[in-house]
Amino acid sequence: SSSSEGMNLVVVKDDERQLLNIEPIPSEHLLDTYKRKIADEGRLFLDEFQSIPRVFTKFSIKEAKKSHNQNKNRYIDILPYDHNRVELSEIPGDLGSDYINASYIDGFKEPRKYIAAQGPKDETTDDFWRMIWEQKATIIVMVTRCEEGKRNKCAQYWPSMENGSATYGDIIVRIHESKTCPDYVIQKLHITNGRERTNGRDVTHIQFTSWPDHGVPEDPHLLLKLRRRVNALSNFFSGPIVVHCSAGVGRTGTYIGIDAMLEGLDAEGRVDVYGYVVKLRRQRCLMVQVESQYILIHQALVEYNQYGETEVSLSELHSYLNNLKRKDPPSDPSLLEAEFQRLPSYKGWRTQNTGNREENKSKNRNANIIPYDFNRVPIRHEDDCVKEGEHDSDDSSDEDSDCEESSKYINASFITGYWGPKSMIATQGPLQETISDFWQMVFQRKVKVIVMLTELKEGDQELCAQYWGEGKQTYNGIEVQMTDVNCCPSYTIRAFDVTHLKTKETQKVYQYQYHKWSGLDVPENPRDLVSMILNLKQKFLARPITEDNRSTRGVPLVVHCRDGSQQTGVFCALMTLLESAEVEEVIDVFQVVKALRRTRLGVVSTFEHYQFLYDTIASTHPAQNGQIKKSSQQEDKVEFCSEVEKTDKEADLITIDLTPSQPGENGPSEVCDDSRAADSTKGTESSTNGPATPVLT
């Protein structure tokens, strides 16, 4: 800064004077306080956030500005204060060799619990690993992807599995294991110092991959899950936890803020988010960079406070479930029943205008089960289909009140599965008049498997129109030919060739009809159902999620029962839970059902259905002496991946049972441009445009 010393003194006073006196929030008032502050477009949150100085000018920033250190900084205005910068050991004759853009950060009680760092640049990866070695750090939390929206956010500073190892200065980094999960990647690394004859040490690198390019994650639970993974790794000997994003302030500050405040909530039953963010800013400028991140910390605290921890590892599932089912005294509800009662219903949390239109009412089998507008499945009109791919009508949303002009209505909803949004479609059993719409949807979405969880009739009542026939049938320009039938004891598999008569394109579709499950009951034999799921997963291409196949529009799986909610909801939840059990060896029934309820009405609506999910996973993974016994069907392992854009998420940020109105435009993004002008007052991260979160009423 070119301001004189005299000016600086005035600024210092202003720094402190603009701070507000915000009371800590007791846990029992968290939800009400949140609702109060988010009201009126988040005005109170904005006032709080804007009162915190972006930089405390009383702290000097000299080392970072020295000419020999300038190219080590990713952003010219995000620099560590001198008083708590991480100092590397000096290399004789190398000017500035003790400098890295990283700051020590105090935890809730523990001094220097974290190091907040910028994402390494190609020129600073050697320094970064030297810091990891010298600080004896064993956990790195990376809250960015290397590239986002064609922008370089961070160098890839670790070796790939193909290469196995890489050398950064004196530090040799070997990679032993890399595990990809839907929202994060965990890599087990081992580092040694070529100059020292000491033993190497293990370092765990956990990269969170679900932070959207703009805004914040829609579900604060994702960050609670990340924290759980990180804290499962940390112990007394793990050294400071190194957290970085690109600049090392926005997402980094948000993660640290959530971790520290949850620790405080557990320890004291209250949280001082405002006070802690002020403390963060005294240790690194711009920590918690935009208002939406400040709000996200509060959302994560509310989520945790409302619902607690419901994830359980498979090895502990049996004893955990027995404990949940115990009634003490017998007249009281069990813990499992209490858990089910805590689930929010989300009824009416989003609009359902399209399905309730006069011209669409006859297309609904059950007038109470109407898809939400934001995730209903649009069908392109025939003329558009021929121009395949010229425009994508996926983006039907609350704002899109007239999106029917370009798409037909069907009572069907996109469902988020284990690997991300739009992994499945839940729909009602077709009515006679909607059979051709059903097949158009199957064809347009390149569906590979249809799961039918109902019979055609129950007594005289039609549950589902027969949407196929023997031989060839034509439904409004789509020809469906049954090519094979295979009957198993509890389910039937039918194979169809589905041909678009105009374009002559044919797709192979398999239908699995499960016979042993009526309405509100649970399946007679859950093992049958699981073996059917393992069988149908063979029909998907096993493809790891990559940026390339995320963008294809196909949805591999359509699930229907009579109304597309009762059995369908339980089945979709079970698919996700089985996948989670296989990949991560943990399940979270509560969170899976909670997320599912936001996508369609009436799913997992009874306690029997909820308990069935727990029981089925427990019976599929029998425990022996605390170890999980691998089921004999494990060799049927095929990854079931969504092939759709992860960023295609609605901005429904609130998972607690509140009613958001329309999300506004995304708020300002974080600093993300290396070539920014030196005048840091023009920062892109100003929050004066109002919150980047849905406003709650």
CSV table of C-alpha atoms in Angstrom, one decimal, residues 69 115 167 194 202 221 283 316 350 359 398 403 414 428 445 495 620 678 691:
chain,number,residue,atom,x,y,z
A,69,ASN,CA,8.9,-13.7,-3.8
A,115,ILE,CA,-2.1,-24.2,7.8
A,167,THR,CA,10.4,-35.9,-7.0
A,194,GLY,CA,16.4,-37.5,-0.2
A,202,ASP,CA,2.6,-41.4,5.3
A,221,HIS,CA,-24.0,-32.0,4.5
A,283,GLN,CA,-4.5,-14.5,10.6
A,316,GLU,CA,-20.5,-51.5,13.1
A,350,ARG,CA,-40.8,-26.3,-4.5
A,359,GLU,CA,-54.0,-29.9,-19.8
A,398,ASP,CA,-38.7,-23.1,-11.1
A,403,CYS,CA,-40.6,-24.4,-20.4
A,414,PHE,CA,-34.7,-36.9,-12.1
A,428,GLN,CA,-45.4,-43.4,-12.5
A,445,ARG,CA,-32.6,-40.3,-22.3
A,495,ALA,CA,-35.2,-57.3,-23.6
A,620,THR,CA,-26.5,-58.1,2.5
A,678,ALA,CA,-2.7,-4.5,-8.7
A,691,PRO,CA,-26.5,-13.1,-0.9
